[in-house]
mmCIF file of C-alpha atoms in Angstrom:
data_model
loop_
_atom_site.group_PDB
_atom_site.id
_atom_site.type_symbol
_atom_site.label_atom_id
_atom_site.label_comp_id
_atom_site.label_asym_id
_atom_site.label_seq_id
_atom_site.Cartn_x
_atom_site.Cartn_y
_atom_site.Cartn_z
ATOM 1 C CA UNK A 1 -42.522 12.058 -4.724
ATOM 2 C CA UNK A 2 -39.486 13.305 -6.599
ATOM 3 C CA UNK A 3 -38.133 16.701 -5.669
ATOM 4 C CA UNK A 4 -37.028 18.869 -8.588
ATOM 5 C CA UNK A 5 -33.917 21.010 -8.350
ATOM 6 C CA UNK A 6 -33.023 24.074 -10.393
ATOM 7 C CA UNK A 7 -30.162 23.846 -12.865
ATOM 8 C CA UNK A 8 -28.036 25.965 -10.521
ATOM 9 C CA UNK A 9 -28.719 23.668 -7.568
ATOM 10 C CA UNK A 10 -27.901 20.641 -9.703
ATOM 11 C CA UNK A 11 -24.573 22.149 -10.821
ATOM 12 C CA UNK A 12 -23.687 23.114 -7.236
ATOM 13 C CA UNK A 13 -24.452 19.592 -6.049
ATOM 14 C CA UNK A 14 -22.297 18.091 -8.805
ATOM 15 C CA UNK A 15 -19.400 20.388 -7.934
ATOM 16 C CA UNK A 16 -19.415 19.128 -4.319
ATOM 17 C CA UNK A 17 -19.607 15.404 -5.101
ATOM 18 C CA UNK A 18 -15.856 14.838 -5.742
ATOM 19 C CA UNK A 19 -14.933 16.413 -2.411
ATOM 20 C CA UNK A 20 -17.631 14.529 -0.516
ATOM 21 C CA UNK A 21 -17.119 11.134 -2.140
ATOM 22 C CA UNK A 22 -13.484 11.134 -3.216
ATOM 23 C CA UNK A 23 -14.507 10.237 -6.775
ATOM 24 C CA UNK A 24 -14.930 12.429 -9.847
ATOM 25 C CA UNK A 25 -18.289 12.776 -11.597
ATOM 26 C CA UNK A 26 -16.926 10.894 -14.619
ATOM 27 C CA UNK A 27 -16.181 7.905 -12.362
ATOM 28 C CA UNK A 28 -19.703 7.975 -10.927
ATOM 29 C CA UNK A 29 -21.232 8.207 -14.405
ATOM 30 C CA UNK A 30 -19.184 5.188 -15.476
ATOM 31 C CA UNK A 31 -20.340 3.352 -12.345
ATOM 32 C CA UNK A 32 -23.983 3.974 -13.253
ATOM 33 C CA UNK A 33 -23.341 2.967 -16.868
ATOM 34 C CA UNK A 34 -21.650 -0.280 -15.846
ATOM 35 C CA UNK A 35 -24.103 -1.021 -13.028
ATOM 36 C CA UNK A 36 -27.366 -2.958 -13.126
ATOM 37 C CA UNK A 37 -29.712 -2.155 -16.001
ATOM 38 C CA UNK A 38 -32.390 -0.342 -14.034
ATOM 39 C CA UNK A 39 -34.989 1.536 -16.066
ATOM 40 C CA UNK A 40 -36.435 3.792 -13.389
ATOM 41 C CA UNK A 41 -34.680 6.841 -11.975
ATOM 42 C CA UNK A 42 -35.487 5.945 -8.364
ATOM 43 C CA UNK A 43 -34.119 2.405 -8.807
ATOM 44 C CA UNK A 44 -30.766 3.819 -9.928
ATOM 45 C CA UNK A 45 -30.750 6.261 -7.018
ATOM 46 C CA UNK A 46 -31.564 3.500 -4.523
ATOM 47 C CA UNK A 47 -28.843 1.274 -5.970
ATOM 48 C CA UNK A 48 -26.209 4.018 -5.667
ATOM 49 C CA UNK A 49 -27.295 4.767 -2.117
ATOM 50 C CA UNK A 50 -27.231 1.141 -1.028
ATOM 51 C CA UNK A 51 -24.255 -0.164 -2.991
ATOM 52 C CA UNK A 52 -22.007 2.882 -2.652
ATOM 53 C CA UNK A 53 -23.328 4.499 0.533
ATOM 54 C CA UNK A 54 -24.100 7.832 -1.128
ATOM 55 C CA UNK A 55 -26.299 10.543 0.297
ATOM 56 C CA UNK A 56 -29.707 10.737 -1.371
ATOM 57 C CA UNK A 57 -29.049 14.161 -2.915
ATOM 58 C CA UNK A 58 -25.706 13.086 -4.346
ATOM 59 C CA UNK A 59 -27.184 9.914 -5.821
ATOM 60 C CA UNK A 60 -30.033 11.899 -7.404
ATOM 61 C CA UNK A 61 -27.636 14.430 -8.893
ATOM 62 C CA UNK A 62 -25.440 11.693 -10.379
ATOM 63 C CA UNK A 63 -28.371 9.835 -11.924
ATOM 64 C CA UNK A 64 -29.883 13.064 -13.232
ATOM 65 C CA UNK A 65 -26.569 14.026 -14.852
ATOM 66 C CA UNK A 66 -26.237 10.514 -16.284
ATOM 67 C CA UNK A 67 -29.715 10.759 -17.815
ATOM 68 C CA UNK A 68 -29.013 14.245 -19.221
ATOM 69 C CA UNK A 69 -25.791 13.126 -20.881
ATOM 70 C CA UNK A 70 -27.354 9.928 -22.182
ATOM 71 C CA UNK A 71 -30.228 11.891 -23.737
ATOM 72 C CA UNK A 72 -27.775 14.327 -25.331
ATOM 73 C CA UNK A 73 -25.934 11.435 -27.010
ATOM 74 C CA UNK A 74 -29.119 10.349 -28.785
ATOM 75 C CA UNK A 75 -29.301 13.534 -30.847
#
């Protein structure tokens, strides 16, 4: 079951990712965009965790941010 985070928690998680991973959010978003064409959220999270050795929370935050930005581009 997916755990939902508040907007504040999501933003806090995103702010810590560069320090924890050594890569900026923009780099991670590009990685997801250029990665395998998974349709499901959990598939993208699993791929980031396995391929890039990310913590589950970081992977979820990156994919969530990717989905938010992708949805915003459609309007």
